């Protein structure tokens, strides 16, 4: 069965970097795009962008350019989100979500990774 | 970007109630509208896609309708496991998908 398993919670200091992983199983990573979604504490869902897992080409939503990088390692069926120069406002749960591109739906989600930025 | 507005932001209802949630798009999105359910501490789960298609495995008490700018999600008979937050999402604007702010369904 399809599963997206994300890496564990992270506690980082302001200015540091973090890399969140999302390992796909039960399907071929390159057959479906991968989205990233942020959820700040007590807030709603915010689409960060997606990566074309065929070409490796990322697309970033407004507000997620510059410090955010999506990448892949297809040899281990894993997508990554890296955030640099962390700020307190980056504290959130980050989800990966598979893109089913017939209806453009997010049909499978990872369990989420909590990133806490605090001095 | 297309803005999605959900109403109400929260509601209280009892088990067995019929509940209707609303989502409005800032421009026409045809039927490119999806609904997700999120329970506390869990990832969202797809309920309805293309405005009215029920995702596999989702109970039939959930239904969606609408097109253009106005959409609804209806739960015909609210069950204890349905208390959650519901998000709409437009998939019309390719590579720029946006969510509504959510509607929290609470126990009365």
mmCIF file of C-alpha atoms in Angstrom:
data_model
loop_
_atom_site.group_PDB
_atom_site.id
_atom_site.type_symbol
_atom_site.label_atom_id
_atom_site.label_comp_id
_atom_site.label_asym_id
_atom_site.label_seq_id
_atom_site.Cartn_x
_atom_site.Cartn_y
_atom_site.Cartn_z
ATOM 1 C CA UNK A 1 0.000 0.000 0.000
ATOM 2 C CA UNK A 2 1.060 3.582 -0.613
ATOM 3 C CA UNK A 3 2.876 5.176 2.319
ATOM 4 C CA UNK A 4 4.712 8.428 2.851
ATOM 5 C CA UNK A 5 6.888 8.315 5.955
ATOM 6 C CA UNK A 6 8.475 11.538 7.137
ATOM 7 C CA UNK A 7 11.449 12.123 9.368
ATOM 8 C CA UNK A 8 11.053 12.963 13.037
ATOM 9 C CA UNK A 9 10.583 16.215 14.901
ATOM 10 C CA UNK A 10 13.356 18.790 14.858
ATOM 11 C CA UNK A 11 14.346 21.511 17.315
ATOM 12 C CA UNK A 12 16.560 24.153 15.746
ATOM 13 C CA UNK A 13 17.983 27.526 16.690
ATOM 14 C CA UNK A 14 17.273 30.646 14.658
ATOM 15 C CA UNK A 15 19.615 30.894 11.685
ATOM 16 C CA UNK A 16 20.169 27.160 11.429
ATOM 17 C CA UNK A 17 18.994 24.864 8.620
ATOM 18 C CA UNK A 18 16.797 21.792 8.622
ATOM 19 C CA UNK A 19 16.158 19.030 6.100
ATOM 20 C CA UNK A 20 12.907 17.077 6.280
ATOM 21 C CA UNK A 21 12.617 13.769 4.426
ATOM 22 C CA UNK A 22 9.587 12.030 2.975
ATOM 23 C CA UNK A 23 10.125 8.394 1.979
ATOM 24 C CA UNK A 24 7.643 6.936 -0.487
ATOM 25 C CA UNK A 25 6.740 3.269 -0.652
ATOM 26 C CA UNK A 26 4.119 1.216 -2.458
ATOM 27 C CA UNK A 27 4.562 3.109 -5.719
ATOM 28 C CA UNK A 28 7.275 4.578 -7.922
ATOM 29 C CA UNK A 29 8.270 8.042 -6.703
ATOM 30 C CA UNK A 30 8.738 9.406 -10.237
ATOM 31 C CA UNK A 31 5.168 8.479 -11.226
ATOM 32 C CA UNK A 32 3.539 11.168 -9.078
ATOM 33 C CA UNK A 33 4.499 14.698 -8.130
ATOM 34 C CA UNK A 34 5.161 15.615 -4.514
ATOM 35 C CA UNK A 35 3.738 18.600 -2.703
ATOM 36 C CA UNK A 36 4.798 20.272 0.516
ATOM 37 C CA UNK A 37 2.244 21.841 2.876
ATOM 38 C CA UNK A 38 2.883 23.903 6.006
ATOM 39 C CA UNK A 39 0.648 24.157 9.046
ATOM 40 C CA UNK A 40 1.661 26.667 11.710
ATOM 41 C CA UNK A 41 0.447 25.994 15.270
ATOM 42 C CA UNK A 42 -3.323 26.361 15.449
ATOM 43 C CA UNK A 43 -3.489 27.544 11.842
ATOM 44 C CA UNK A 44 -4.723 26.202 8.514
ATOM 45 C CA UNK A 45 -3.010 24.467 5.632
ATOM 46 C CA UNK A 46 -0.669 26.430 3.392
ATOM 47 C CA UNK A 47 0.557 25.016 0.090
ATOM 48 C CA UNK A 48 4.302 25.591 -0.209
ATOM 49 C CA UNK A 49 4.842 24.190 -3.673
ATOM 50 C CA UNK A 50 5.646 20.938 -5.388
ATOM 51 C CA UNK A 51 8.398 19.056 -7.165
ATOM 52 C CA UNK A 52 8.044 17.269 -10.473
ATOM 53 C CA UNK A 53 9.500 13.897 -9.554
ATOM 54 C CA UNK A 54 10.168 13.065 -13.205
ATOM 55 C CA UNK A 55 12.330 16.080 -13.975
ATOM 56 C CA UNK A 56 13.280 17.235 -10.477
ATOM 57 C CA UNK A 57 11.908 20.679 -11.330
ATOM 58 C CA UNK A 58 10.483 22.459 -8.265
ATOM 59 C CA UNK A 59 7.741 25.093 -8.162
ATOM 60 C CA UNK A 60 7.508 27.322 -5.114
ATOM 61 C CA UNK A 61 4.413 29.145 -3.948
ATOM 62 C CA UNK A 62 4.520 32.841 -3.123
ATOM 63 C CA UNK A 63 6.197 33.306 0.207
ATOM 64 C CA UNK A 64 8.310 30.185 -0.132
ATOM 65 C CA UNK A 65 11.082 31.328 -2.401
ATOM 66 C CA UNK A 66 14.706 31.813 -1.421
ATOM 67 C CA UNK A 67 15.050 29.853 1.849
ATOM 68 C CA UNK A 68 13.063 26.773 0.834
ATOM 69 C CA UNK A 69 14.418 24.031 -1.412
ATOM 70 C CA UNK A 70 12.685 20.878 -2.643
ATOM 71 C CA UNK A 71 14.860 18.002 -3.795
ATOM 72 C CA UNK A 72 14.768 14.288 -4.538
ATOM 73 C CA UNK A 73 16.836 11.155 -4.212
ATOM 74 C CA UNK A 74 15.057 8.701 -6.461
ATOM 75 C CA UNK A 75 17.521 5.928 -5.569
ATOM 76 C CA UNK A 76 15.927 5.803 -2.119
ATOM 77 C CA UNK A 77 12.439 6.989 -3.167
ATOM 78 C CA UNK A 78 12.699 10.065 -0.985
ATOM 79 C CA UNK A 79 11.718 13.699 -1.344
ATOM 80 C CA UNK A 80 13.279 16.408 0.780
ATOM 81 C CA UNK A 81 12.400 19.863 2.053
ATOM 82 C CA UNK A 82 15.293 22.007 3.203
ATOM 83 C CA UNK A 83 14.774 25.297 5.003
ATOM 84 C CA UNK A 84 17.727 27.584 5.626
ATOM 85 C CA UNK A 85 18.169 30.643 7.862
ATOM 86 C CA UNK A 86 15.382 29.421 10.112
ATOM 87 C CA UNK A 87 13.161 31.958 11.855
ATOM 88 C CA UNK A 88 10.761 31.543 14.756
ATOM 89 C CA UNK A 89 7.854 31.915 12.333
ATOM 90 C CA UNK A 90 8.999 28.763 10.495
ATOM 91 C CA UNK A 91 7.802 26.761 13.509
ATOM 92 C CA UNK A 92 5.165 24.481 12.015
ATOM 93 C CA UNK A 93 4.242 20.986 10.994
ATOM 94 C CA UNK A 94 5.398 20.261 7.463
ATOM 95 C CA UNK A 95 3.593 17.646 5.377
ATOM 96 C CA UNK A 96 4.503 15.976 2.120
ATOM 97 C CA UNK A 97 1.548 14.950 -0.029
ATOM 98 C CA UNK A 98 1.426 12.956 -3.241
ATOM 99 C CA UNK A 99 -0.091 14.657 -6.271
ATOM 100 C CA UNK A 100 -2.518 12.593 -8.322
ATOM 101 C CA UNK A 101 -2.426 14.551 -11.549
ATOM 102 C CA UNK A 102 -5.636 13.435 -13.225
ATOM 103 C CA UNK A 103 -7.747 15.512 -10.852
ATOM 104 C CA UNK A 104 -4.859 17.369 -9.182
ATOM 105 C CA UNK A 105 -5.620 15.990 -5.745
ATOM 106 C CA UNK A 106 -3.387 15.291 -2.783
ATOM 107 C CA UNK A 107 -4.343 11.651 -2.342
ATOM 108 C CA UNK A 108 -1.727 10.434 0.161
ATOM 109 C CA UNK A 109 -0.066 12.411 2.927
ATOM 110 C CA UNK A 110 2.900 11.904 5.190
ATOM 111 C CA UNK A 111 2.329 11.959 8.925
ATOM 112 C CA UNK A 112 3.900 15.395 9.269
ATOM 113 C CA UNK A 113 7.160 16.666 10.735
ATOM 114 C CA UNK A 114 7.171 19.267 13.500
ATOM 115 C CA UNK A 115 9.950 21.797 13.131
ATOM 116 C CA UNK A 116 10.399 24.031 16.162
ATOM 117 C CA UNK A 117 12.641 27.086 15.896
ATOM 118 C CA UNK A 118 13.617 28.482 19.278
ATOM 119 C CA UNK A 119 16.678 29.950 20.925
ATOM 120 C CA UNK B 1 -3.777 33.751 -6.664
ATOM 121 C CA UNK B 2 -7.270 32.360 -6.259
ATOM 122 C CA UNK B 3 -8.581 32.967 -2.732
ATOM 123 C CA UNK B 4 -10.776 30.397 -1.026
ATOM 124 C CA UNK B 5 -13.155 31.494 1.757
ATOM 125 C CA UNK B 6 -14.905 28.997 3.999
ATOM 126 C CA UNK B 7 -17.905 29.617 6.204
ATOM 127 C CA UNK B 8 -18.590 29.336 8.980
ATOM 128 C CA UNK B 9 -15.147 29.219 10.616
ATOM 129 C CA UNK B 10 -16.609 26.908 13.244
ATOM 130 C CA UNK B 11 -19.899 25.312 14.115
ATOM 131 C CA UNK B 12 -21.370 23.226 16.894
ATOM 132 C CA UNK B 13 -23.589 20.292 16.037
ATOM 133 C CA UNK B 14 -24.970 17.127 17.560
ATOM 134 C CA UNK B 15 -24.578 13.525 16.516
ATOM 135 C CA UNK B 16 -27.182 12.792 13.856
ATOM 136 C CA UNK B 17 -27.422 16.377 12.614
ATOM 137 C CA UNK B 18 -27.242 17.286 8.953
ATOM 138 C CA UNK B 19 -24.338 19.691 8.503
ATOM 139 C CA UNK B 20 -23.502 21.910 5.533
ATOM 140 C CA UNK B 21 -20.174 23.674 5.071
ATOM 141 C CA UNK B 22 -19.578 26.334 2.435
ATOM 142 C CA UNK B 23 -16.558 27.283 0.349
ATOM 143 C CA UNK B 24 -16.382 30.245 -2.027
ATOM 144 C CA UNK B 25 -13.701 30.924 -4.641
ATOM 145 C CA UNK B 26 -12.575 34.435 -5.613
ATOM 146 C CA UNK B 27 -13.087 33.522 -9.293
ATOM 147 C CA UNK B 28 -14.686 30.705 -11.189
ATOM 148 C CA UNK B 29 -12.881 27.395 -10.725
ATOM 149 C CA UNK B 30 -15.356 25.209 -12.628
ATOM 150 C CA UNK B 31 -15.536 21.978 -10.577
ATOM 151 C CA UNK B 32 -11.881 21.929 -9.521
ATOM 152 C CA UNK B 33 -12.666 21.819 -5.824
ATOM 153 C CA UNK B 34 -11.557 19.257 -3.253
ATOM 154 C CA UNK B 35 -12.449 18.729 0.408
ATOM 155 C CA UNK B 36 -10.151 17.364 3.122
ATOM 156 C CA UNK B 37 -10.832 16.343 6.710
ATOM 157 C CA UNK B 38 -8.209 16.845 9.398
ATOM 158 C CA UNK B 39 -8.391 15.481 12.930
ATOM 159 C CA UNK B 40 -6.173 16.896 15.706
ATOM 160 C CA UNK B 41 -2.569 15.758 15.406
ATOM 161 C CA UNK B 42 -3.204 13.941 12.140
ATOM 162 C CA UNK B 43 -2.551 14.581 8.470
ATOM 163 C CA UNK B 44 -5.435 15.744 6.279
ATOM 164 C CA UNK B 45 -7.473 13.093 4.494
ATOM 165 C CA UNK B 46 -9.110 13.539 1.084
ATOM 166 C CA UNK B 47 -12.911 13.231 1.191
ATOM 167 C CA UNK B 48 -14.288 14.713 -2.029
ATOM 168 C CA UNK B 49 -12.600 15.646 -5.299
ATOM 169 C CA UNK B 50 -13.837 17.415 -8.421
ATOM 170 C CA UNK B 51 -16.555 19.039 -6.290
ATOM 171 C CA UNK B 52 -18.753 15.953 -5.969
ATOM 172 C CA UNK B 53 -16.745 12.730 -6.423
ATOM 173 C CA UNK B 54 -16.386 10.646 -3.280
ATOM 174 C CA UNK B 55 -12.862 9.400 -2.628
ATOM 175 C CA UNK B 56 -12.597 5.636 -2.283
ATOM 176 C CA UNK B 57 -13.263 4.446 1.259
ATOM 177 C CA UNK B 58 -15.045 7.619 2.374
ATOM 178 C CA UNK B 59 -18.503 7.046 3.917
ATOM 179 C CA UNK B 60 -21.475 7.931 1.751
ATOM 180 C CA UNK B 61 -22.837 10.358 4.352
ATOM 181 C CA UNK B 62 -20.325 12.831 2.912
ATOM 182 C CA UNK B 63 -21.330 14.603 -0.284
ATOM 183 C CA UNK B 64 -20.171 17.623 -2.227
ATOM 184 C CA UNK B 65 -21.834 19.946 -4.687
ATOM 185 C CA UNK B 66 -21.341 23.182 -6.550
ATOM 186 C CA UNK B 67 -19.493 24.670 -9.483
ATOM 187 C CA UNK B 68 -18.107 28.014 -10.511
ATOM 188 C CA UNK B 69 -17.477 29.913 -7.277
ATOM 189 C CA UNK B 70 -19.803 28.354 -4.699
ATOM 190 C CA UNK B 71 -19.435 24.899 -3.197
ATOM 191 C CA UNK B 72 -20.831 22.911 -0.291
ATOM 192 C CA UNK B 73 -19.815 19.867 1.703
ATOM 193 C CA UNK B 74 -22.718 18.097 3.390
ATOM 194 C CA UNK B 75 -22.587 15.481 6.113
ATOM 195 C CA UNK B 76 -26.028 13.871 6.098
ATOM 196 C CA UNK B 77 -25.942 12.455 9.627
ATOM 197 C CA UNK B 78 -23.025 13.600 11.763
ATOM 198 C CA UNK B 79 -21.135 10.796 13.494
ATOM 199 C CA UNK B 80 -18.770 11.066 16.500
ATOM 200 C CA UNK B 81 -15.752 10.453 14.270
ATOM 201 C CA UNK B 82 -16.709 13.392 12.015
ATOM 202 C CA UNK B 83 -15.773 16.045 14.555
ATOM 203 C CA UNK B 84 -12.772 17.583 12.846
ATOM 204 C CA UNK B 85 -11.648 20.530 10.738
ATOM 205 C CA UNK B 86 -12.601 20.576 7.063
ATOM 206 C CA UNK B 87 -10.628 22.351 4.342
ATOM 207 C CA UNK B 88 -11.551 23.107 0.775
ATOM 208 C CA UNK B 89 -8.834 23.377 -1.877
ATOM 209 C CA UNK B 90 -8.961 24.636 -5.437
ATOM 210 C CA UNK B 91 -7.100 22.668 -8.098
ATOM 211 C CA UNK B 92 -8.081 24.921 -11.025
ATOM 212 C CA UNK B 93 -4.994 27.092 -10.996
ATOM 213 C CA UNK B 94 -2.388 24.553 -12.019
ATOM 214 C CA UNK B 95 0.771 24.684 -9.930
ATOM 215 C CA UNK B 96 -0.815 27.252 -7.587
ATOM 216 C CA UNK B 97 -3.216 25.318 -5.432
ATOM 217 C CA UNK B 98 -4.742 27.090 -2.438
ATOM 218 C CA UNK B 99 -6.692 26.002 0.632
ATOM 219 C CA UNK B 100 -9.510 27.668 2.472
ATOM 220 C CA UNK B 101 -8.941 28.648 6.097
ATOM 221 C CA UNK B 102 -10.952 25.685 7.397
ATOM 222 C CA UNK B 103 -14.219 25.011 9.225
ATOM 223 C CA UNK B 104 -14.018 23.358 12.625
ATOM 224 C CA UNK B 105 -16.949 21.080 13.440
ATOM 225 C CA UNK B 106 -17.379 20.737 17.197
ATOM 226 C CA UNK B 107 -19.668 18.765 19.462
ATOM 227 C CA UNK B 108 -22.676 20.657 20.796
#
